[in-house]
Short mmCIF file of C-alpha atoms in Angstrom, two decimals:
data_model
loop_
_atom_site.label_atom_id
_atom_site.label_comp_id
_atom_site.label_asym_id
_atom_site.label_seq_id
_atom_site.Cartn_x
_atom_site.Cartn_y
_atom_site.Cartn_z
CA UNK A 679 135.83 100.60 103.17
CA UNK A 680 136.42 96.84 103.03
CA UNK A 681 134.86 96.41 106.47
CA UNK A 682 131.81 98.47 105.44
CA UNK A 683 131.22 96.42 102.30
CA UNK A 684 131.76 93.16 104.19
CA UNK A 685 129.29 94.20 106.87
CA UNK A 686 126.73 95.17 104.21
CA UNK A 687 127.05 91.78 102.55
CA UNK A 688 126.71 89.99 105.88
CA UNK A 689 123.61 91.98 106.85
CA UNK A 690 122.08 91.43 103.41
CA UNK A 691 120.94 88.03 104.59
CA UNK A 692 120.58 84.72 102.79
CA UNK A 693 121.20 84.51 99.07
CA UNK A 694 122.89 87.88 98.70
CA UNK A 695 125.21 86.65 95.99
CA UNK A 696 122.84 84.24 94.26
CA UNK A 697 121.24 86.48 91.62
CA UNK A 698 121.15 90.07 90.43
CA UNK A 699 118.96 92.33 92.52
CA UNK A 700 115.62 93.44 91.14
CA UNK A 701 115.43 97.21 91.65
CA UNK A 702 112.93 98.62 89.13
CA UNK A 703 112.92 102.12 90.64
CA UNK A 704 114.78 104.30 93.09
CA UNK A 705 114.41 107.59 94.98
CA UNK A 706 117.09 110.17 94.32
CA UNK A 707 117.21 113.82 95.42
CA UNK A 708 113.75 115.26 94.66
CA UNK A 709 112.54 112.67 92.17
CA UNK A 710 111.83 109.04 91.47
CA UNK A 711 113.74 107.22 88.75
CA UNK A 712 113.05 103.98 86.87
CA UNK A 713 115.51 101.56 85.36
CA UNK A 714 115.99 102.16 81.64
CA UNK A 715 116.78 98.50 80.84
CA UNK A 716 120.34 99.33 79.84
CA UNK A 717 121.94 99.62 83.26
CA UNK A 718 120.97 103.26 83.75
CA UNK A 719 118.16 105.33 85.17
CA UNK A 720 115.72 107.92 83.86
CA UNK A 721 113.51 110.38 85.76
CA UNK A 722 109.91 109.33 86.29
CA UNK A 723 107.19 111.83 87.21
CA UNK A 724 104.09 110.16 88.63
CA UNK A 725 100.87 111.10 86.79
CA UNK A 726 98.68 108.67 88.61
CA UNK A 727 95.19 107.74 89.69
CA UNK A 728 94.01 105.94 92.82
CA UNK A 729 91.93 102.84 92.24
CA UNK A 730 89.18 102.00 94.72
CA UNK A 731 88.35 98.44 95.63
CA UNK A 732 84.56 98.51 95.18
CA UNK A 733 81.86 99.09 92.57
CA UNK A 734 79.05 101.66 92.83
CA UNK A 735 75.98 100.16 94.45
CA UNK A 736 77.88 97.11 95.71
CA UNK A 737 79.39 96.09 99.00
CA UNK A 738 83.11 96.90 99.33
CA UNK A 739 84.16 93.27 98.87
CA UNK A 740 82.00 92.66 95.78
CA UNK A 741 85.05 93.20 93.63
CA UNK A 742 85.14 93.94 89.88
CA UNK A 743 85.77 91.15 87.39
CA UNK A 744 88.67 90.83 84.97
CA UNK A 745 86.85 92.53 82.09
CA UNK A 746 86.13 95.58 84.26
CA UNK A 747 89.76 95.85 85.33
CA UNK A 748 90.88 95.50 81.69
CA UNK A 749 88.62 98.36 80.71
CA UNK A 750 89.69 100.59 83.56
CA UNK A 751 93.40 100.08 82.86
CA UNK A 752 92.85 100.82 79.17
CA UNK A 753 91.01 104.05 80.00
CA UNK A 754 93.66 105.10 82.53
CA UNK A 755 96.32 104.91 79.84
CA UNK A 756 94.12 106.69 77.29
CA UNK A 757 93.55 109.50 79.80
CA UNK A 758 97.31 110.05 80.16
CA UNK A 759 98.03 108.33 83.47
CA UNK A 760 101.31 106.44 83.85
CA UNK A 761 100.72 105.01 87.36
CA UNK A 762 97.89 103.37 89.28
CA UNK A 763 97.89 103.34 93.08
CA UNK A 764 96.05 100.83 95.25
CA UNK A 765 96.05 101.30 99.01
CA UNK A 766 95.16 97.68 99.74
CA UNK A 767 95.30 94.26 98.09
CA UNK A 768 92.86 93.82 95.18
CA UNK A 769 91.55 90.50 93.85
CA UNK A 770 93.77 88.45 91.50
CA UNK A 771 91.93 89.79 88.44
CA UNK A 772 93.48 93.24 88.92
CA UNK A 773 97.06 91.97 88.87
CA UNK A 774 96.30 89.67 85.95
CA UNK A 775 94.89 92.59 83.98
CA UNK A 776 97.84 94.82 84.84
CA UNK A 777 100.41 92.22 83.87
CA UNK A 778 98.64 91.42 80.59
CA UNK A 779 98.47 95.10 79.69
CA UNK A 780 102.12 95.78 80.52
CA UNK A 781 103.43 92.77 78.59
CA UNK A 782 101.71 94.08 75.47
CA UNK A 783 102.19 97.84 75.98
CA UNK A 784 105.01 100.01 74.67
CA UNK A 785 104.93 101.99 77.92
CA UNK A 786 103.87 100.09 81.05
CA UNK A 787 101.42 101.33 83.64
CA UNK A 788 103.39 101.47 86.90
CA UNK A 789 101.97 100.34 90.24
CA UNK A 790 102.12 102.08 93.63
CA UNK A 791 101.06 99.51 96.21
CA UNK A 792 99.91 100.18 99.75
CA UNK A 793 99.94 98.07 102.89
CA UNK A 794 96.65 98.70 104.69
CA UNK A 795 95.82 98.39 108.36
CA UNK A 796 93.11 99.43 110.76
CA UNK A 797 94.13 101.50 113.80
CA UNK A 798 95.49 99.47 116.71
CA UNK A 799 93.38 98.88 119.82
CA UNK A 800 93.75 101.70 122.35
CA UNK A 801 96.20 103.37 119.97
CA UNK A 802 98.91 100.91 121.01
CA UNK A 803 101.18 100.24 118.05
CA UNK A 804 103.01 97.62 120.10
CA UNK A 805 99.91 95.52 120.71
CA UNK A 806 101.09 91.97 120.02
CA UNK A 807 98.08 90.72 118.05
CA UNK A 808 97.76 93.91 116.00
CA UNK A 809 101.49 93.95 115.22
CA UNK A 810 101.35 90.33 114.06
CA UNK A 811 98.46 91.17 111.71
CA UNK A 812 100.37 94.22 110.44
CA UNK A 813 103.41 92.11 109.61
CA UNK A 814 101.19 89.45 108.01
CA UNK A 815 99.69 92.11 105.72
CA UNK A 816 103.21 93.14 104.66
CA UNK A 817 104.03 89.53 103.86
CA UNK A 818 100.83 89.21 101.84
CA UNK A 819 101.66 92.30 99.77
CA UNK A 820 105.16 90.99 99.04
CA UNK A 821 103.78 87.66 97.84
CA UNK A 822 100.96 89.29 95.84
CA UNK A 823 103.18 91.62 93.79
CA UNK A 824 105.52 88.69 93.03
CA UNK A 825 102.62 86.47 91.98
CA UNK A 826 103.09 83.81 94.64
CA UNK A 827 100.21 84.29 97.06
CA UNK A 828 97.25 82.19 98.04
CA UNK A 829 95.08 84.27 100.34
CA UNK A 830 92.22 82.63 102.25
CA UNK A 831 88.80 84.23 102.47
CA UNK A 832 88.58 86.78 105.27
CA UNK A 833 85.87 89.38 105.91
CA UNK A 834 86.80 92.68 104.30
CA UNK A 835 89.75 91.30 102.31
CA UNK A 836 90.44 90.12 98.78
CA UNK A 837 91.26 86.43 98.43
CA UNK A 838 92.32 83.83 95.89
CA UNK A 839 95.35 82.53 94.01
CA UNK A 840 97.72 85.27 92.85
CA UNK A 841 99.89 84.07 89.99
CA UNK A 842 100.53 87.32 88.08
CA UNK A 843 103.99 88.72 88.86
CA UNK A 844 103.76 92.53 88.67
CA UNK A 845 106.98 93.22 90.59
CA UNK A 846 108.87 94.51 87.49
CA UNK A 847 106.37 97.39 87.26
CA UNK A 848 105.81 98.04 90.98
CA UNK A 849 107.25 101.51 91.35
CA UNK A 850 107.09 101.84 95.15
CA UNK A 851 105.32 100.69 98.32
CA UNK A 852 103.59 102.94 100.87
CA UNK A 853 102.92 101.58 104.35
CA UNK A 854 99.91 102.37 106.48
CA UNK A 855 97.09 104.86 106.53
CA UNK A 856 96.33 108.38 107.72
CA UNK A 857 97.15 107.94 111.40
CA UNK A 858 94.95 109.80 113.90
CA UNK A 859 96.86 112.48 115.78
CA UNK A 860 95.34 111.44 119.10
CA UNK A 861 96.73 107.91 118.70
CA UNK A 862 100.19 109.20 117.85
CA UNK A 863 100.25 111.62 120.79
CA UNK A 864 99.01 108.95 123.21
CA UNK A 865 101.51 106.37 121.93
CA UNK A 866 104.38 108.83 122.35
CA UNK A 867 103.26 109.61 125.90
CA UNK A 868 103.24 105.91 126.77
CA UNK A 869 106.74 105.44 125.34
CA UNK A 870 108.81 108.53 126.16
CA UNK A 871 112.51 108.74 125.49
CA UNK A 872 112.56 106.60 122.34
CA UNK A 873 114.53 108.34 119.62
CA UNK A 874 117.31 106.73 117.58
CA UNK A 875 117.01 103.35 115.91
CA UNK A 876 119.13 101.40 113.42
CA UNK A 877 117.99 98.48 111.29
CA UNK A 878 119.36 96.57 108.32
CA UNK A 879 117.94 99.01 105.76
CA UNK A 880 116.62 102.06 107.68
CA UNK A 881 117.95 104.29 110.44
CA UNK A 882 116.24 106.98 112.53
CA UNK A 883 117.87 109.91 114.30
CA UNK A 884 116.14 112.19 116.80
CA UNK A 885 112.72 110.61 116.40
CA UNK A 886 109.90 109.83 118.79
CA UNK A 887 108.11 106.56 119.57
CA UNK A 888 105.76 106.64 116.57
CA UNK A 889 108.60 107.43 114.17
CA UNK A 890 110.57 104.57 115.69
CA UNK A 891 107.61 102.25 115.04
CA UNK A 892 107.50 103.45 111.42
CA UNK A 893 111.25 102.96 110.98
CA UNK A 894 110.94 99.39 112.22
CA UNK A 895 107.97 98.82 109.90
CA UNK A 896 109.82 100.10 106.83
CA UNK A 897 112.79 97.94 107.71
CA UNK A 898 110.57 94.89 108.22
CA UNK A 899 108.94 95.24 104.81
CA UNK A 900 112.26 95.77 103.05
CA UNK A 901 113.72 92.68 104.75
CA UNK A 902 110.74 90.53 103.74
CA UNK A 903 111.09 91.31 100.06
CA UNK A 904 114.88 91.31 99.98
CA UNK A 905 115.34 88.00 101.79
CA UNK A 906 112.78 86.16 99.65
CA UNK A 907 113.20 87.75 96.23
CA UNK A 908 116.34 89.88 96.38
CA UNK A 909 114.15 92.79 95.32
CA UNK A 910 113.83 96.40 96.45
CA UNK A 911 111.82 99.43 95.53
CA UNK A 912 111.40 102.86 97.18
CA UNK A 913 109.32 102.79 100.36
CA UNK A 914 107.46 105.39 102.43
CA UNK A 915 104.87 105.63 105.17
CA UNK A 916 101.54 107.37 104.69
CA UNK A 917 101.39 110.92 106.01
CA UNK A 918 98.98 113.84 105.74
CA UNK A 919 98.90 117.57 106.64
CA UNK A 920 97.53 116.79 110.13
CA UNK A 921 100.84 115.06 110.94
CA UNK A 922 103.21 116.93 108.65
CA UNK A 923 106.47 118.21 110.20
CA UNK A 924 105.63 121.89 109.53
CA UNK A 925 104.48 124.42 112.12
CA UNK A 926 101.10 126.04 111.37
CA UNK A 927 100.46 129.28 113.22
CA UNK A 928 96.68 129.23 112.75
CA UNK A 929 96.13 125.77 114.25
CA UNK A 930 95.90 125.84 118.02
CA UNK A 931 95.44 122.58 119.85
CA UNK A 932 92.50 122.09 122.21
CA UNK A 933 94.85 122.51 125.17
CA UNK A 934 96.20 125.79 123.76
CA UNK A 935 92.70 127.06 123.05
CA UNK A 936 91.62 126.16 126.58
CA UNK A 937 94.56 128.12 128.01
CA UNK A 938 93.76 131.11 125.79
CA UNK A 939 90.13 131.18 126.91
CA UNK A 940 91.06 130.89 130.58
CA UNK A 941 93.59 133.67 130.21
CA UNK A 942 90.93 135.88 128.62
CA UNK A 943 88.51 135.09 131.44
CA UNK A 944 86.18 133.06 129.21
CA UNK A 945 84.44 129.84 130.15
CA UNK A 946 86.13 126.76 128.74
CA UNK A 947 85.59 123.05 129.17
CA UNK A 948 88.70 121.00 129.96
CA UNK A 949 90.45 119.84 126.78
CA UNK A 950 89.71 116.38 125.48
CA UNK A 951 92.76 114.18 126.20
CA UNK A 952 92.08 112.33 122.91
CA UNK A 953 91.47 115.43 120.80
CA UNK A 954 92.11 115.12 117.06
CA UNK A 955 94.30 118.21 116.82
CA UNK A 956 95.63 119.24 113.42
CA UNK A 957 99.10 120.39 114.48
CA UNK A 958 99.92 118.65 117.77
CA UNK A 959 102.64 116.28 116.53
CA UNK A 960 104.49 115.53 113.30
CA UNK A 961 106.00 112.59 111.42
CA UNK A 962 109.19 113.63 109.66
CA UNK A 963 110.79 111.52 106.93
CA UNK A 964 113.85 113.80 107.09
CA UNK A 965 114.84 111.97 110.28
CA UNK A 966 114.99 108.68 108.35
CA UNK A 967 117.95 107.46 106.30
CA UNK A 968 118.85 104.35 104.38
CA UNK A 969 121.79 102.11 105.18
CA UNK A 970 124.21 101.03 102.41
CA UNK A 971 121.92 98.04 101.82
CA UNK A 972 119.01 100.25 100.78
CA UNK A 973 119.71 100.93 97.14
CA UNK A 974 116.14 101.93 96.22
CA UNK A 975 115.84 104.74 98.77
CA UNK A 976 113.09 106.41 100.79
CA UNK A 977 110.55 109.07 99.90
CA UNK A 978 107.92 111.14 101.72
CA UNK A 979 104.28 110.41 100.88
CA UNK A 980 101.36 112.72 101.71
CA UNK A 981 97.61 112.77 101.20
CA UNK A 982 97.19 116.51 100.61
CA UNK A 983 93.89 118.08 99.60
CA UNK A 984 93.45 121.83 99.07
CA UNK A 985 90.54 122.29 101.48
CA UNK A 986 91.65 120.48 104.67
CA UNK A 987 92.79 121.18 107.37
CA UNK A 988 91.70 124.78 107.92
CA UNK A 989 95.27 126.10 107.85
CA UNK A 990 95.21 125.52 104.09
CA UNK A 991 92.86 128.51 103.92
CA UNK A 992 93.91 130.52 106.95
CA UNK A 993 97.71 130.64 106.85
CA UNK A 994 98.70 134.24 105.96
CA UNK A 995 101.79 133.01 104.10
CA UNK A 996 99.86 130.58 101.93
CA UNK A 997 97.41 133.34 101.03
CA UNK A 998 100.26 135.19 99.29
CA UNK A 999 101.19 132.25 97.04
CA UNK A 1000 100.32 132.04 93.35
CA UNK A 1001 100.27 129.33 90.72
CA UNK A 1002 99.93 129.45 86.93
CA UNK A 1003 96.29 130.55 87.22
CA UNK A 1004 96.47 133.05 90.06
CA UNK A 1005 96.31 133.00 93.88
CA UNK A 1006 96.78 129.50 95.29
CA UNK A 1007 96.95 128.58 98.97
CA UNK A 1008 97.59 124.99 97.89
CA UNK A 1009 100.71 125.99 95.95
CA UNK A 1010 101.93 127.80 99.06
CA UNK A 1011 101.51 124.71 101.21
CA UNK A 1012 103.28 122.50 98.67
CA UNK A 1013 106.19 124.94 98.50
CA UNK A 1014 106.58 124.74 102.29
CA UNK A 1015 106.38 120.95 102.24
CA UNK A 1016 108.99 120.50 99.50
CA UNK A 1017 111.29 123.08 101.08
CA UNK A 1018 111.33 121.08 104.31
CA UNK A 1019 112.26 117.78 102.62
CA UNK A 1020 115.83 118.36 101.49
CA UNK A 1021 116.90 114.67 101.40
CA UNK A 1022 113.84 112.83 100.07
CA UNK A 1023 111.40 113.19 97.16
CA UNK A 1024 107.85 114.25 98.06
CA UNK A 1025 104.99 112.31 96.50
CA UNK A 1026 101.40 113.54 96.88
CA UNK A 1027 99.79 110.11 97.01
CA UNK A 1028 96.26 111.53 97.17
CA UNK A 1029 94.89 114.84 95.93
CA UNK A 1030 91.84 116.14 94.13
CA UNK A 1031 88.37 117.59 94.58
CA UNK A 1032 85.14 115.54 94.69
CA UNK A 1033 82.01 116.06 92.64
CA UNK A 1034 78.94 116.26 94.84
CA UNK A 1035 75.97 118.49 95.57
CA UNK A 1036 77.10 119.28 99.12
CA UNK A 1037 80.16 121.33 100.10
CA UNK A 1038 81.87 119.85 103.15
CA UNK A 1039 84.90 122.17 103.35
CA UNK A 1040 85.41 125.69 102.06
CA UNK A 1041 88.45 126.79 100.04
CA UNK A 1042 89.77 130.27 99.31
CA UNK A 1043 90.08 129.73 95.54
CA UNK A 1044 86.94 127.60 95.17
CA UNK A 1045 88.68 124.20 95.26
CA UNK A 1046 86.03 123.02 97.67
CA UNK A 1047 85.31 119.64 99.22
CA UNK A 1048 82.38 118.88 96.93
CA UNK A 1049 80.13 121.03 94.78
CA UNK A 1050 81.87 120.48 91.44
CA UNK A 1051 80.41 119.00 88.28
CA UNK A 1052 82.52 116.39 86.53
CA UNK A 1053 84.00 118.80 83.96
CA UNK A 1054 84.88 121.35 86.64
CA UNK A 1055 86.28 118.56 88.78
CA UNK A 1056 88.59 117.51 85.95
CA UNK A 1057 89.77 121.08 85.36
CA UNK A 1058 90.49 121.64 89.04
CA UNK A 1059 92.30 118.31 89.39
CA UNK A 1060 94.45 119.26 86.40
CA UNK A 1061 95.28 122.53 88.14
CA UNK A 1062 96.30 120.69 91.31
CA UNK A 1063 98.48 118.27 89.34
CA UNK A 1064 100.22 121.26 87.74
CA UNK A 1065 100.75 122.80 91.21
CA UNK A 1066 102.27 119.52 92.43
CA UNK A 1067 104.65 119.48 89.46
CA UNK A 1068 105.63 123.14 89.74
CA UNK A 1069 106.34 122.80 93.48
CA UNK A 1070 109.03 120.23 92.73
CA UNK A 1071 107.20 117.12 93.93
CA UNK A 1072 107.82 113.69 92.44
CA UNK A 1073 104.22 113.62 91.18
CA UNK A 1074 101.04 112.18 92.55
CA UNK A 1075 97.99 110.00 91.91
CA UNK A 1076 94.69 111.87 91.99
CA UNK A 1077 91.96 110.52 94.25
CA UNK A 1078 90.38 108.70 92.67
CA UNK A 1079 89.38 106.79 89.57
CA UNK A 1080 86.76 104.07 89.53
CA UNK A 1081 84.37 103.78 91.13
CA UNK A 1082 84.09 107.36 92.43
CA UNK A 1083 84.48 108.91 88.97
CA UNK A 1084 84.03 106.66 85.92
CA UNK A 1085 86.98 107.22 83.62
CA UNK A 1086 84.64 106.96 80.65
CA UNK A 1087 83.65 110.55 81.39
CA UNK A 1088 86.99 111.42 79.73
CA UNK A 1089 88.64 113.84 82.19
CA UNK A 1090 91.53 115.93 80.83
CA UNK A 1091 94.87 114.16 80.54
CA UNK A 1092 96.83 114.18 83.76
CA UNK A 1093 98.86 117.33 84.28
CA UNK A 1094 97.02 119.33 81.60
CA UNK A 1095 94.26 121.88 81.54
CA UNK A 1096 91.41 121.88 79.08
CA UNK A 1097 91.50 124.08 76.00
CA UNK A 1098 91.80 127.67 77.04
CA UNK A 1099 92.92 126.71 80.55
CA UNK A 1100 90.90 126.34 83.70
CA UNK A 1101 89.58 129.52 85.22
CA UNK A 1102 89.65 129.75 89.00
CA UNK A 1103 86.35 130.50 90.67
CA UNK A 1104 86.35 133.97 92.23
CA UNK A 1105 86.45 133.93 96.03
CA UNK A 1106 83.16 133.95 97.85
CA UNK A 1107 81.96 136.97 99.77
CA UNK A 1108 83.20 137.03 103.34
CA UNK A 1109 81.26 134.68 105.60
CA UNK A 1110 79.52 132.74 102.86
CA UNK A 1111 79.94 129.37 101.23
CA UNK A 1112 81.41 129.68 97.71
CA UNK A 1113 78.74 127.29 96.46
CA UNK A 1114 75.60 128.18 98.35
CA UNK A 1115 76.35 131.94 98.45
CA UNK A 1116 74.59 132.10 101.77
CA UNK A 1117 75.47 132.19 105.46
CA UNK A 1118 75.37 128.42 105.99
CA UNK A 1119 79.05 127.54 105.70
CA UNK A 1120 81.05 130.52 106.86
CA UNK A 1121 84.76 130.56 106.29
CA UNK A 1122 86.53 129.32 109.44
CA UNK A 1123 88.08 131.87 111.77
CA UNK A 1124 91.82 131.62 112.48
CA UNK A 1125 92.87 130.52 115.96
CA UNK A 1126 96.35 132.00 116.19
CA UNK A 1127 98.94 130.31 118.36
CA UNK A 1128 100.60 132.70 120.84
CA UNK A 1129 103.67 130.53 121.33
CA UNK A 1130 107.10 130.22 119.84
CA UNK A 1131 107.73 128.22 116.71
CA UNK A 1132 109.90 125.21 117.66
CA UNK A 1133 111.99 125.72 114.53
CA UNK A 1134 112.83 129.42 114.57
CA UNK A 1135 111.75 130.42 118.13
CA UNK A 1136 109.90 133.49 116.86
CA UNK A 1137 106.75 134.32 118.79
CA UNK A 1138 103.56 133.96 116.71
CA UNK A 1139 100.98 136.71 117.00
CA UNK A 1140 99.09 136.47 113.74
CA UNK A 1141 101.39 138.58 111.58
CA UNK A 1142 102.80 136.97 108.42
CA UNK A 1143 105.89 134.98 109.28
CA UNK A 1144 109.27 136.01 107.95
CA UNK A 1145 110.39 132.39 107.85
CA UNK A 1146 108.02 131.51 105.02
CA UNK A 1147 109.87 130.52 101.85
CA UNK A 1148 109.67 132.60 98.66
CA UNK A 1149 106.39 131.96 96.86
CA UNK A 1150 105.96 130.64 93.39
CA UNK A 1151 106.00 133.33 90.66
#
């Protein structure tokens, strides 16, 4: 025990005994917790909203001014949100507005901060120049949230002097973006045999090359903040259903579909080696653990929308699930996701339905990708937030607040339905779009995978799987 503690103190780096650690939040079991100010912890469920970095009718880097941020933060709180998420660095006015609000508020608005990056050239996550820029972005985020950054002007980036320290209210940090499956598959092929890795704060067991890269990235960010500020907060990497660790029987890869067509004697073009398959590879936070130095913990973060990918609609197990309003494929998916993560909380960092005149993706219960008015959008988002809560997730920020949907339209408070409850739209007739009621957007046809599940080794032939977890009542 003495050796373990001594090693932890040695690895902690410079200044480990100089001041108390700043740990405003931590991940425990299936939830996030925040410090109560008295040496203890209390559960914190995220009822959040994503904040975009642009204004309607403006270029992405024509950022809002301080008065606009003040108004948005005020309306977020009035609407019932307790957290705001940004996926990239905003201009100094945002952090100034957030700090000013929280210093005066009885209950602060917490911050989920992202570390953004573009995909690496040729899908190579070890490209030297790209990796240096990735690490520089981490350093910038650390300095920004502690109010000690001076960022030069760069195309596509916020800039200026950042003097507002928002670290006491920064709930967690999420690294990266929705990685393309083709890049992950190609990177793993270029670097076979990589599995375990151990760092100062994070370890990986039984992983692949991309998971090893993510473990190193998490460890790098944690070291940057700890060594400079003796601060920690829960960290995660961005994930989405395309790269979730679950097995989806209705999602064949292009290579599998090619083999099926050839076996059936049908013509088939050779599969695209860079195909964007929806279930070809997974990123699994359950393989990641914290060392004794990581007091704040890890969590799993997903961007999960009800209408994409197609397995949300087509999985026979999800079709049997129900939520508080009736049948819900989305509730079925969330139940599977939470069941898999036994050691880390699950945060749905993006969810929601958009308001638009065009439907881009169909959904079994009418939670479509577009086609909603603003009131219906609010009701459906409230339903999804309730599903996230009932599935046992740690919460989630809806996508998104300004500028996509002005908060002045007064959507229902987060996690609640409108008076009388939201009524689900009845399913559309077979082969028709639930909005257009015509033959334009037919429901997708399942492509069943005639191979064994890597988890239970049961052959898949389209029948409902016995391994599916019990559904919500």
